[in-house]
Amino acid sequence: MSTLSQQVHEALKALLPDRMSTQRDLLDQHGQDESFHAPYSPDVVVYPVTNEEVSQIVQLCAQTRTPLIPFGAGTSLEGHIAATQGGICMDMSQMGQILEVNVDDLDCRVQAGVTRKQLNAALRHHGQFFPVDPGADATLGGMTSTRASGTNAVRYGTMKDNVLGLTVVMPDGKIVRTGSRARKSAAGYDLTRLFCGAEGTLGIITEVQLRCYGLPEAHAVGVCSFASIDAAVQTVIEVIQSGIPVARVELLDAAQMQAINQYSQLDYSAQPTLFFEFHGTSASVVEQSERVAELVQENHGSEFTWAVEQEAQNKLWQARHDAYYAARALRPGASGWPTDVCVPISRLADCIQQTQRDLVEFDLLAPIVGHVGDGNFHLLLLVDVDKPAELEIAKIVNDRLIKRALSMGGTCTGEHGIGYGKLAYMELEHGAAVAVMASIKRAIDPLNIMNPGKMIPDNVLKDEAQ
């Protein structure tokens, strides 16, 4: 049953008569992301199309103390969109316009509901692209809100490196613009970075100004395997230290490679394997590939297989593209619990190997994929949720993984974000700094209506309020 007052329902009907819904299946759809975590459905879903409509909805929420949860494509992995206290889900899908492309300046402005694939389809006509590529076709608003990343962060950075400015509707309904189109500024607090990664807890992002990049003249990809995780990671460290501008470097462990061979009928060696991608001129990608091949050989890797022709590249990358579905196929019927951490690259091999020992100890199947160039790796814990003992084991392994990463100077999440799935680790990672975050939250959103139950633990918010 809806917990919203009749006043709120009537106000929404007046504002958005044909762009709101209380249909049960739609509510449930908007309370469940792609995570392992329990869903929480909102009481109503609304579909604004302008900044002004967003502002009016936010003002209504402030007047009635109604929780408000932004929704992009629903592809988050830590329960970001779960309406843990009910309320209004604001679906941004109808704010899907590319507002401007400034070709000479290599930047663009989009509404929050534009997806990365839609943007890149438009930019391609101008010989440009936007590089941040989380696995799903997420919206640019959601990617900004979660400070998303992807396979080519080692070359192009994450969302925090590629967002120039924002339009944000504040918790009182005011519309503010942060940043500018300038490539640098020393003017004032960096509000753009404050909202980038705030997960909708400080305001609703409605527009994003983004950096663009010229499409590279040429690509090359390469694949090689190693006898150990240590050797694979050491190779990547040496590649980075050598200044070779790799665009992507992915690590798949032996379990993941075995899964791919079974799923895709391939014959890769079931060993830790690196997948590289290089961008540049036709001559430079060959030079980069040859230099990496030398480093692979020095670290006793297998023959470095590389290609510059598109068909051959696609064949080499197929294994990486199939990784998720290949892992799920290892245990049909099981649920997949995705989790990630990030550590300094010098500690990456040790972190992965200790985690693999946990998997052996608890007899838990969880293939590993890593964006090894920046120390980030993912586990997909394959769990039968109908077996409480097995679920408890998965929780123990996840807890050990996170605490291990923190002990190594890392973070509980390199890409997925906090949501409510990793809320319990915020104080462990940030200590007294969480109280500072809570002070910011309370100053900007004193009614705690913006995506409540995320980012800041409730006990910290209450302590700050006293």
Tab-separated table of C-alpha atoms in Angstrom:
chain	number	residue	atom	x	y	z
A	1	MET	CA	0.000	0.000	0.000
A	2	SER	CA	1.252	3.481	-0.835
A	3	THR	CA	2.540	5.579	2.048
A	4	LEU	CA	2.156	8.807	0.064
A	5	SER	CA	-0.469	11.271	1.179
A	6	GLN	CA	-3.460	12.134	-0.973
A	7	GLN	CA	-2.012	15.649	-1.194
A	8	VAL	CA	1.114	14.354	-2.932
A	9	HIS	CA	-0.851	12.142	-5.318
A	10	GLU	CA	-3.166	14.982	-6.315
A	11	ALA	CA	-0.265	17.397	-6.787
A	12	LEU	CA	1.590	14.937	-9.022
A	13	LYS	CA	-1.543	14.278	-11.086
A	14	ALA	CA	-1.957	18.002	-11.634
A	15	LEU	CA	1.687	18.449	-12.604
A	16	LEU	CA	2.221	15.290	-14.694
A	17	PRO	CA	-1.236	13.913	-15.554
A	18	ASP	CA	0.045	11.474	-18.184
A	19	ARG	CA	3.592	10.978	-16.893
A	20	MET	CA	3.140	9.303	-13.525
A	21	SER	CA	2.270	5.743	-12.610
A	22	THR	CA	1.339	3.621	-9.615
A	23	GLN	CA	1.103	0.416	-11.655
A	24	ARG	CA	2.479	-2.402	-9.495
A	25	ASP	CA	4.783	-4.051	-12.028
A	26	LEU	CA	6.254	-0.669	-12.946
A	27	LEU	CA	6.850	0.190	-9.283
A	28	ASP	CA	8.596	-3.133	-8.725
A	29	GLN	CA	10.718	-2.632	-11.830
A	30	HIS	CA	11.899	0.727	-10.480
A	31	GLY	CA	12.809	-0.694	-7.087
A	32	GLN	CA	15.153	-3.389	-8.401
A	33	ASP	CA	18.541	-2.744	-9.992
A	34	GLU	CA	20.931	-5.380	-11.355
A	35	SER	CA	22.403	-6.078	-7.946
A	36	PHE	CA	22.123	-9.026	-5.599
A	37	HIS	CA	20.429	-6.872	-2.968
A	38	ALA	CA	16.786	-6.925	-1.910
A	39	PRO	CA	14.475	-4.615	-3.900
A	40	TYR	CA	12.408	-1.794	-2.385
A	41	SER	CA	9.642	-0.407	-4.577
A	42	PRO	CA	8.653	3.275	-4.644
A	43	ASP	CA	5.072	4.456	-4.192
A	44	VAL	CA	4.909	6.264	-7.513
A	45	VAL	CA	7.065	6.747	-10.611
A	46	VAL	CA	7.210	10.114	-12.389
A	47	TYR	CA	8.727	11.066	-15.743
A	48	PRO	CA	9.786	14.731	-15.947
A	49	VAL	CA	10.964	16.261	-19.231
A	50	THR	CA	12.342	19.648	-18.130
A	51	ASN	CA	14.494	21.100	-15.361
A	52	GLU	CA	11.491	23.111	-14.230
A	53	GLU	CA	9.346	19.998	-13.802
A	54	VAL	CA	12.111	18.367	-11.777
A	55	SER	CA	12.249	21.496	-9.621
A	56	GLN	CA	8.496	21.451	-9.016
A	57	ILE	CA	8.575	17.788	-8.000
A	58	VAL	CA	11.484	18.403	-5.635
A	59	GLN	CA	9.667	21.368	-4.075
A	60	LEU	CA	6.647	19.137	-3.491
A	61	CYS	CA	8.869	16.546	-1.818
A	62	ALA	CA	10.423	19.207	0.411
A	63	GLN	CA	7.024	20.577	1.426
A	64	THR	CA	5.695	17.114	2.312
A	65	ARG	CA	8.959	15.447	3.444
A	66	THR	CA	8.569	12.797	0.764
A	67	PRO	CA	11.627	10.699	-0.180
A	68	LEU	CA	12.826	11.134	-3.778
A	69	ILE	CA	14.953	8.574	-5.623
A	70	PRO	CA	16.469	9.269	-9.073
A	71	PHE	CA	16.368	6.459	-11.648
A	72	GLY	CA	18.459	6.242	-14.814
A	73	ALA	CA	18.605	2.847	-16.512
A	74	GLY	CA	18.436	0.682	-13.382
A	75	THR	CA	21.853	-0.861	-14.040
A	76	SER	CA	23.484	-0.070	-10.690
A	77	LEU	CA	24.989	-2.870	-8.602
A	78	GLU	CA	24.702	-1.811	-4.954
A	79	GLY	CA	21.009	-1.000	-4.489
A	80	HIS	CA	21.290	2.688	-5.379
A	81	ILE	CA	17.732	2.938	-6.723
A	82	ALA	CA	16.012	0.975	-3.957
A	83	ALA	CA	13.280	3.052	-2.337
A	84	THR	CA	14.176	1.920	1.183
A	85	GLN	CA	11.687	4.398	2.698
A	86	GLY	CA	9.162	4.445	-0.136
A	87	GLY	CA	8.452	7.732	-1.862
A	88	ILE	CA	8.738	9.044	-5.410
A	89	CYS	CA	10.974	7.492	-8.055
A	90	MET	CA	12.038	10.078	-10.637
A	91	ASP	CA	12.686	8.248	-13.908
A	92	MET	CA	14.943	10.439	-16.070
A	93	SER	CA	14.484	8.470	-19.301
A	94	GLN	CA	12.399	11.176	-20.983
A	95	MET	CA	15.124	13.750	-20.400
A	96	GLY	CA	17.121	12.199	-23.214
A	97	GLN	CA	18.280	15.074	-25.406
A	98	ILE	CA	21.834	15.793	-26.528
A	99	LEU	CA	21.693	19.543	-26.033
A	100	GLU	CA	24.927	20.600	-27.727
A	101	VAL	CA	28.112	19.219	-29.238
A	102	ASN	CA	31.004	21.676	-29.357
A	103	VAL	CA	33.204	19.984	-31.925
A	104	ASP	CA	36.141	22.405	-31.819
A	105	ASP	CA	36.264	22.401	-28.016
A	106	LEU	CA	35.803	18.645	-27.631
A	107	ASP	CA	32.897	18.880	-25.205
A	108	CYS	CA	29.156	18.288	-25.173
A	109	ARG	CA	26.115	18.850	-22.958
A	110	VAL	CA	23.464	16.187	-22.447
A	111	GLN	CA	20.351	15.654	-20.395
A	112	ALA	CA	20.714	13.081	-17.641
A	113	GLY	CA	18.669	10.397	-19.408
A	114	VAL	CA	20.977	10.094	-22.428
A	115	THR	CA	22.813	6.752	-22.426
A	116	ARG	CA	26.482	6.381	-23.255
A	117	LYS	CA	25.685	4.438	-26.440
A	118	GLN	CA	23.261	7.119	-27.611
A	119	LEU	CA	25.892	9.781	-27.022
A	120	ASN	CA	28.594	7.871	-28.849
A	121	ALA	CA	26.304	7.241	-31.815
A	122	ALA	CA	25.836	11.006	-32.120
A	123	LEU	CA	29.490	11.875	-31.526
A	124	ARG	CA	30.676	9.401	-34.142
A	125	HIS	CA	29.336	11.704	-36.872
A	126	HIS	CA	31.771	14.355	-35.624
A	127	GLY	CA	34.746	11.994	-35.429
A	128	GLN	CA	34.617	11.979	-31.626
A	129	PHE	CA	33.650	9.667	-28.758
A	130	PHE	CA	33.034	9.579	-25.006
A	131	PRO	CA	35.295	6.961	-23.430
A	132	VAL	CA	33.867	6.002	-20.034
A	133	ASP	CA	32.324	2.561	-20.502
A	134	PRO	CA	30.732	0.715	-17.587
A	135	GLY	CA	29.557	-2.699	-18.697
A	136	ALA	CA	25.910	-1.683	-19.064
A	137	ASP	CA	24.439	0.985	-21.337
A	138	ALA	CA	23.920	3.277	-18.363
A	139	THR	CA	22.625	6.847	-18.500
A	140	LEU	CA	25.100	9.711	-18.244
A	141	GLY	CA	23.219	11.037	-15.216
A	142	GLY	CA	23.507	7.709	-13.432
A	143	MET	CA	27.145	7.341	-14.417
A	144	THR	CA	27.855	10.777	-12.966
A	145	SER	CA	25.888	10.090	-9.793
A	146	THR	CA	27.853	6.895	-9.125
A	147	ARG	CA	31.211	8.259	-10.355
A	148	ALA	CA	31.311	5.356	-12.787
A	149	SER	CA	34.335	3.935	-14.514
A	150	GLY	CA	35.111	1.182	-16.999
A	151	THR	CA	37.653	-0.769	-18.957
A	152	ASN	CA	39.548	2.195	-20.398
A	153	ALA	CA	39.949	4.288	-17.249
A	154	VAL	CA	43.689	3.571	-17.350
A	155	ARG	CA	43.899	5.840	-20.435
A	156	TYR	CA	40.922	8.186	-20.252
A	157	GLY	CA	40.019	8.332	-16.568
A	158	THR	CA	36.670	7.894	-14.806
A	159	MET	CA	33.572	10.092	-14.720
A	160	LYS	CA	35.185	12.448	-12.221
A	161	ASP	CA	37.889	13.184	-14.795
A	162	ASN	CA	35.456	13.763	-17.659
A	163	VAL	CA	32.614	15.825	-16.177
A	164	LEU	CA	33.174	19.559	-16.715
A	165	GLY	CA	29.958	20.861	-15.207
A	166	LEU	CA	26.453	19.973	-14.084
A	167	THR	CA	22.932	21.275	-13.785
A	168	VAL	CA	21.539	20.123	-10.444
A	169	VAL	CA	18.164	20.593	-8.780
A	170	MET	CA	18.832	21.103	-5.094
A	171	PRO	CA	16.697	19.628	-2.276
A	172	ASP	CA	14.748	22.901	-1.988
A	173	GLY	CA	14.024	22.982	-5.720
A	174	LYS	CA	16.598	25.587	-6.726
A	175	ILE	CA	18.303	24.941	-10.072
A	176	VAL	CA	22.069	25.472	-9.909
A	177	ARG	CA	24.838	25.084	-12.462
A	178	THR	CA	28.326	24.017	-11.482
A	179	GLY	CA	31.614	24.243	-13.347
A	180	SER	CA	32.002	25.636	-16.858
A	181	ARG	CA	33.209	24.649	-20.302
A	182	ALA	CA	36.709	25.870	-19.465
A	183	ARG	CA	39.311	23.118	-19.129
A	184	LYS	CA	40.554	24.583	-15.863
A	185	SER	CA	39.294	26.936	-13.183
A	186	ALA	CA	40.540	28.184	-9.820
A	187	ALA	CA	37.220	29.828	-8.935
A	188	GLY	CA	35.491	28.609	-5.795
A	189	TYR	CA	34.647	25.220	-4.355
A	190	ASP	CA	34.589	22.307	-6.800
A	191	LEU	CA	30.863	21.606	-6.605
A	192	THR	CA	30.972	19.511	-9.758
A	193	ARG	CA	33.060	16.879	-8.018
A	194	LEU	CA	30.891	17.110	-4.904
A	195	PHE	CA	27.833	15.991	-6.862
A	196	CYS	CA	29.767	13.528	-9.032
A	197	GLY	CA	29.530	10.341	-6.978
A	198	ALA	CA	26.940	11.621	-4.480
A	199	GLU	CA	24.447	8.964	-5.676
A	200	GLY	CA	21.529	11.385	-5.730
A	201	THR	CA	21.819	12.130	-2.001
A	202	LEU	CA	22.538	15.856	-2.473
A	203	GLY	CA	20.394	16.756	-5.484
A	204	ILE	CA	19.042	15.598	-8.837
A	205	ILE	CA	21.464	15.863	-11.763
A	206	THR	CA	19.517	16.938	-14.860
A	207	GLU	CA	22.293	17.966	-17.291
A	208	VAL	CA	25.952	16.992	-17.681
A	209	GLN	CA	28.758	18.818	-19.534
A	210	LEU	CA	31.297	16.230	-20.709
A	211	ARG	CA	34.739	16.026	-22.273
A	212	CYS	CA	34.897	14.353	-25.672
A	213	TYR	CA	37.853	12.781	-27.461
A	214	GLY	CA	38.845	12.381	-31.085
A	215	LEU	CA	38.313	8.918	-32.502
A	216	PRO	CA	41.733	7.291	-32.769
A	217	GLU	CA	43.039	6.607	-36.240
A	218	ALA	CA	43.817	3.000	-35.388
A	219	HIS	CA	43.266	0.305	-32.757
A	220	ALA	CA	45.199	-2.815	-31.904
A	221	VAL	CA	44.425	-5.541	-29.387
A	222	GLY	CA	46.600	-8.200	-27.828
A	223	VAL	CA	46.202	-11.258	-25.600
A	224	CYS	CA	48.707	-13.227	-23.529
A	225	SER	CA	48.613	-15.630	-20.583
A	226	PHE	CA	50.875	-16.215	-17.591
A	227	ALA	CA	51.645	-18.976	-15.145
A	228	SER	CA	50.712	-16.749	-12.198
A	229	ILE	CA	48.753	-13.659	-11.205
A	230	ASP	CA	52.046	-12.183	-9.958
A	231	ALA	CA	53.641	-12.323	-13.403
A	232	ALA	CA	50.588	-10.855	-15.115
A	233	VAL	CA	50.340	-7.916	-12.718
A	234	GLN	CA	54.090	-7.277	-12.818
A	235	THR	CA	53.879	-7.037	-16.602
A	236	VAL	CA	51.169	-4.385	-16.343
A	237	ILE	CA	53.171	-2.434	-13.763
A	238	GLU	CA	56.129	-2.377	-16.144
A	239	VAL	CA	53.911	-1.369	-19.076
A	240	ILE	CA	52.592	1.605	-17.120
A	241	GLN	CA	56.020	2.571	-15.791
A	242	SER	CA	57.352	2.474	-19.353
A	243	GLY	CA	54.857	5.149	-20.374
A	244	ILE	CA	53.100	2.976	-22.938
A	245	PRO	CA	49.647	4.620	-23.303
A	246	VAL	CA	47.481	1.498	-23.183
A	247	ALA	CA	43.778	2.196	-23.652
A	248	ARG	CA	42.611	-0.971	-21.895
A	249	VAL	CA	44.256	-3.757	-19.957
A	250	GLU	CA	42.007	-6.452	-18.507
A	251	LEU	CA	42.978	-9.400	-16.300
A	252	LEU	CA	40.913	-12.601	-16.255
A	253	ASP	CA	41.860	-15.322	-13.788
A	254	ALA	CA	42.145	-19.032	-14.584
A	255	ALA	CA	38.595	-19.800	-13.428
A	256	GLN	CA	37.196	-17.087	-15.676
A	257	MET	CA	39.220	-18.293	-18.673
A	258	GLN	CA	38.024	-21.851	-18.147
A	259	ALA	CA	34.448	-20.568	-18.034
A	260	ILE	CA	34.962	-18.652	-21.285
A	261	ASN	CA	36.404	-21.674	-23.060
A	262	GLN	CA	33.348	-23.719	-22.092
A	263	TYR	CA	30.822	-20.996	-22.898
A	264	SER	CA	32.279	-19.641	-26.152
A	265	GLN	CA	33.932	-22.807	-27.485
A	266	LEU	CA	37.369	-21.176	-27.394
A	267	ASP	CA	40.703	-22.769	-26.629
A	268	TYR	CA	42.565	-20.224	-24.520
A	269	SER	CA	44.971	-21.506	-21.909
A	270	ALA	CA	43.181	-21.749	-18.546
A	271	GLN	CA	45.678	-19.393	-16.913
A	272	PRO	CA	45.644	-15.765	-15.770
A	273	THR	CA	45.264	-13.824	-19.021
A	274	LEU	CA	45.752	-10.184	-20.024
A	275	PHE	CA	43.756	-8.446	-22.756
A	276	PHE	CA	45.261	-5.194	-24.064
A	277	GLU	CA	43.901	-2.496	-26.346
A	278	PHE	CA	45.953	0.301	-27.922
A	279	HIS	CA	44.750	3.559	-29.529
A	280	GLY	CA	46.706	5.927	-31.750
A	281	THR	CA	48.071	6.227	-35.255
A	282	SER	CA	48.605	3.162	-37.404
A	283	ALA	CA	52.324	3.299	-36.678
A	284	SER	CA	52.014	4.000	-32.947
A	285	VAL	CA	49.680	1.090	-32.156
A	286	VAL	CA	52.124	-1.295	-33.805
A	287	GLU	CA	54.970	0.231	-31.808
A	288	GLN	CA	52.982	-0.033	-28.557
A	289	SER	CA	52.062	-3.654	-29.262
A	290	GLU	CA	55.647	-4.617	-30.006
A	291	ARG	CA	56.931	-2.974	-26.822
A	292	VAL	CA	54.304	-4.740	-24.695
A	293	ALA	CA	55.214	-8.035	-26.361
A	294	GLU	CA	58.802	-7.526	-25.182
A	295	LEU	CA	57.666	-6.961	-21.592
A	296	VAL	CA	55.409	-10.021	-21.749
A	297	GLN	CA	58.360	-12.119	-22.853
A	298	GLU	CA	60.575	-10.727	-20.084
A	299	ASN	CA	57.945	-11.822	-17.543
A	300	HIS	CA	57.679	-15.317	-19.082
A	301	GLY	CA	54.233	-14.851	-20.561
A	302	SER	CA	52.873	-16.838	-23.466
A	303	GLU	CA	53.264	-15.644	-27.024
A	304	PHE	CA	51.675	-12.201	-27.324
A	305	THR	CA	48.934	-12.516	-29.947
A	306	TRP	CA	47.888	-9.160	-31.356
A	307	ALA	CA	45.834	-7.818	-34.234
A	308	VAL	CA	45.062	-4.539	-35.967
A	309	GLU	CA	42.339	-5.771	-38.355
A	310	GLN	CA	38.827	-5.293	-36.956
A	311	GLU	CA	37.656	-8.878	-37.497
A	312	ALA	CA	40.727	-10.287	-35.773
A	313	GLN	CA	40.341	-7.779	-32.926
A	314	ASN	CA	36.729	-8.807	-32.383
A	315	LYS	CA	37.743	-12.452	-32.194
A	316	LEU	CA	40.436	-11.746	-29.600
A	317	TRP	CA	38.100	-9.583	-27.483
A	318	GLN	CA	35.241	-12.087	-27.617
A	319	ALA	CA	36.500	-13.780	-24.476
A	320	ARG	CA	36.353	-10.542	-22.494
A	321	HIS	CA	32.950	-9.593	-23.850
A	322	ASP	CA	31.543	-13.015	-22.887
A	323	ALA	CA	33.018	-13.011	-19.377
A	324	TYR	CA	29.848	-12.256	-17.379
A	325	TYR	CA	27.603	-14.747	-19.178
A	326	ALA	CA	30.349	-17.352	-19.189
A	327	ALA	CA	30.705	-17.022	-15.422
A	328	ARG	CA	26.939	-17.341	-14.869
A	329	ALA	CA	26.902	-20.471	-17.041
A	330	LEU	CA	29.308	-22.197	-14.641
A	331	ARG	CA	26.419	-22.685	-12.239
A	332	PRO	CA	23.015	-22.534	-13.946
A	333	GLY	CA	20.248	-21.451	-11.611
A	334	ALA	CA	22.581	-19.766	-9.140
A	335	SER	CA	22.377	-16.065	-8.390
A	336	GLY	CA	25.319	-13.833	-9.193
A	337	TRP	CA	26.535	-11.432	-6.494
A	338	PRO	CA	28.882	-8.911	-8.167
A	339	THR	CA	31.308	-7.046	-5.936
A	340	ASP	CA	34.433	-4.985	-6.519
A	341	VAL	CA	37.378	-3.416	-4.709
A	342	CYS	CA	40.351	-1.323	-5.786
A	343	VAL	CA	43.879	-1.318	-4.339
A	344	PRO	CA	47.230	0.235	-5.258
A	345	ILE	CA	48.460	-1.761	-8.230
A	346	SER	CA	51.536	-2.874	-6.251
A	347	ARG	CA	49.173	-4.783	-3.906
A	348	LEU	CA	46.830	-6.118	-6.587
A	349	ALA	CA	48.400	-9.550	-7.080
A	350	ASP	CA	48.538	-10.186	-3.340
A	351	CYS	CA	44.922	-9.080	-2.883
A	352	ILE	CA	43.691	-11.347	-5.682
A	353	GLN	CA	45.712	-14.348	-4.498
A	354	GLN	CA	44.506	-14.047	-0.895
A	355	THR	CA	40.950	-13.792	-2.188
A	356	GLN	CA	41.436	-16.906	-4.308
A	357	ARG	CA	42.596	-18.764	-1.194
A	358	ASP	CA	39.353	-17.740	0.519
A	359	LEU	CA	37.376	-19.142	-2.397
A	360	VAL	CA	39.202	-22.463	-2.096
A	361	GLU	CA	38.783	-22.521	1.692
A	362	PHE	CA	35.021	-22.005	1.463
A	363	ASP	CA	34.524	-23.976	-1.778
A	364	LEU	CA	32.865	-20.965	-3.395
A	365	LEU	CA	32.816	-20.395	-7.138
A	366	ALA	CA	33.622	-16.781	-8.075
A	367	PRO	CA	35.532	-15.951	-11.278
A	368	ILE	CA	37.651	-12.782	-11.194
A	369	VAL	CA	37.928	-10.009	-13.777
A	370	GLY	CA	40.126	-6.970	-13.200
A	371	HIS	CA	40.731	-3.555	-14.732
A	372	VAL	CA	44.296	-4.245	-13.759
A	373	GLY	CA	45.717	-0.949	-15.008
A	374	ASP	CA	44.201	0.879	-12.045
A	375	GLY	CA	44.136	-1.888	-9.427
A	376	ASN	CA	40.404	-2.599	-9.659
A	377	PHE	CA	38.955	-6.114	-9.778
A	378	HIS	CA	35.538	-7.758	-9.629
A	379	LEU	CA	34.232	-11.042	-8.256
A	380	LEU	CA	30.987	-12.661	-9.324
A	381	LEU	CA	30.010	-14.796	-6.340
A	382	LEU	CA	27.768	-17.625	-7.614
A	383	VAL	CA	25.351	-18.415	-4.810
A	384	ASP	CA	22.230	-20.515	-4.243
A	385	VAL	CA	20.103	-18.039	-2.301
A	386	ASP	CA	17.834	-20.846	-1.091
A	387	LYS	CA	20.717	-22.210	0.982
A	388	PRO	CA	21.262	-19.923	4.003
A	389	ALA	CA	24.636	-21.472	4.858
A	390	GLU	CA	25.923	-20.782	1.357
A	391	LEU	CA	24.664	-17.216	1.460
A	392	GLU	CA	26.435	-16.689	4.775
A	393	ILE	CA	29.693	-17.982	3.270
A	394	ALA	CA	29.372	-15.492	0.406
A	395	LYS	CA	28.892	-12.682	2.922
A	396	ILE	CA	32.033	-13.764	4.782
A	397	VAL	CA	34.097	-13.859	1.581
A	398	ASN	CA	32.808	-10.436	0.528
A	399	ASP	CA	33.540	-9.013	3.977
A	400	ARG	CA	37.075	-10.428	3.964
A	401	LEU	CA	37.658	-9.051	0.473
A	402	ILE	CA	36.640	-5.531	1.446
A	403	LYS	CA	38.591	-5.478	4.702
A	404	ARG	CA	41.641	-6.883	2.906
A	405	ALA	CA	41.465	-4.125	0.298
A	406	LEU	CA	41.144	-1.463	2.998
A	407	SER	CA	44.125	-2.888	4.894
A	408	MET	CA	46.177	-2.524	1.698
A	409	GLY	CA	45.378	1.160	1.300
A	410	GLY	CA	42.498	0.521	-1.083
A	411	THR	CA	38.766	1.146	-1.195
A	412	CYS	CA	35.634	-0.951	-0.704
A	413	THR	CA	34.544	-0.092	-4.238
A	414	GLY	CA	36.416	1.155	-7.281
A	415	GLU	CA	33.392	1.421	-9.566
A	416	HIS	CA	30.111	0.067	-8.236
A	417	GLY	CA	29.551	2.706	-5.569
A	418	ILE	CA	28.015	2.483	-2.096
A	419	GLY	CA	24.213	2.457	-2.458
A	420	TYR	CA	22.987	0.555	0.557
A	421	GLY	CA	24.964	-2.585	-0.300
A	422	LYS	CA	28.292	-1.270	1.028
A	423	LEU	CA	26.968	1.284	3.487
A	424	ALA	CA	28.361	-0.676	6.429
A	425	TYR	CA	31.944	-0.096	5.238
A	426	MET	CA	31.880	3.694	4.963
A	427	GLU	CA	33.084	4.350	8.516
A	428	LEU	CA	35.706	1.613	8.271
A	429	GLU	CA	37.134	3.201	5.123
A	430	HIS	CA	36.761	6.894	5.916
A	431	GLY	CA	36.754	7.112	9.711
A	432	ALA	CA	36.030	10.605	11.006
A	433	ALA	CA	35.659	11.877	7.437
A	434	VAL	CA	32.216	10.236	7.300
A	435	ALA	CA	31.040	12.755	9.894
A	436	VAL	CA	32.239	15.530	7.581
A	437	MET	CA	30.240	13.949	4.751
A	438	ALA	CA	27.216	13.805	7.060
A	439	SER	CA	27.627	17.511	7.835
A	440	ILE	CA	27.565	18.288	4.115
A	441	LYS	CA	24.493	16.085	3.646
A	442	ARG	CA	22.605	17.764	6.480
A	443	ALA	CA	23.571	21.256	5.320
A	444	ILE	CA	22.349	20.634	1.777
A	445	ASP	CA	19.478	18.213	2.493
A	446	PRO	CA	18.352	18.887	6.086
A	447	LEU	CA	15.101	16.952	5.594
A	448	ASN	CA	16.971	13.882	4.279
A	449	ILE	CA	14.578	13.468	1.365
A	450	MET	CA	17.189	12.881	-1.358
A	451	ASN	CA	17.710	9.134	-1.846
A	452	PRO	CA	17.665	8.412	1.897
A	453	GLY	CA	19.385	5.320	3.262
A	454	LYS	CA	22.324	5.611	0.869
A	455	MET	CA	25.927	6.803	1.177
A	456	ILE	CA	25.832	7.994	4.822
A	457	PRO	CA	24.966	5.502	7.607
A	458	ASP	CA	21.843	6.548	9.520
A	459	ASN	CA	23.635	6.441	12.869
A	460	VAL	CA	26.193	8.984	11.633
A	461	LEU	CA	23.488	11.295	10.296
A	462	LYS	CA	21.675	11.124	13.642
A	463	ASP	CA	24.873	11.828	15.571
A	464	GLU	CA	25.528	14.890	13.411
A	465	ALA	CA	21.989	16.126	14.018
A	466	GLN	CA	22.436	16.177	17.801
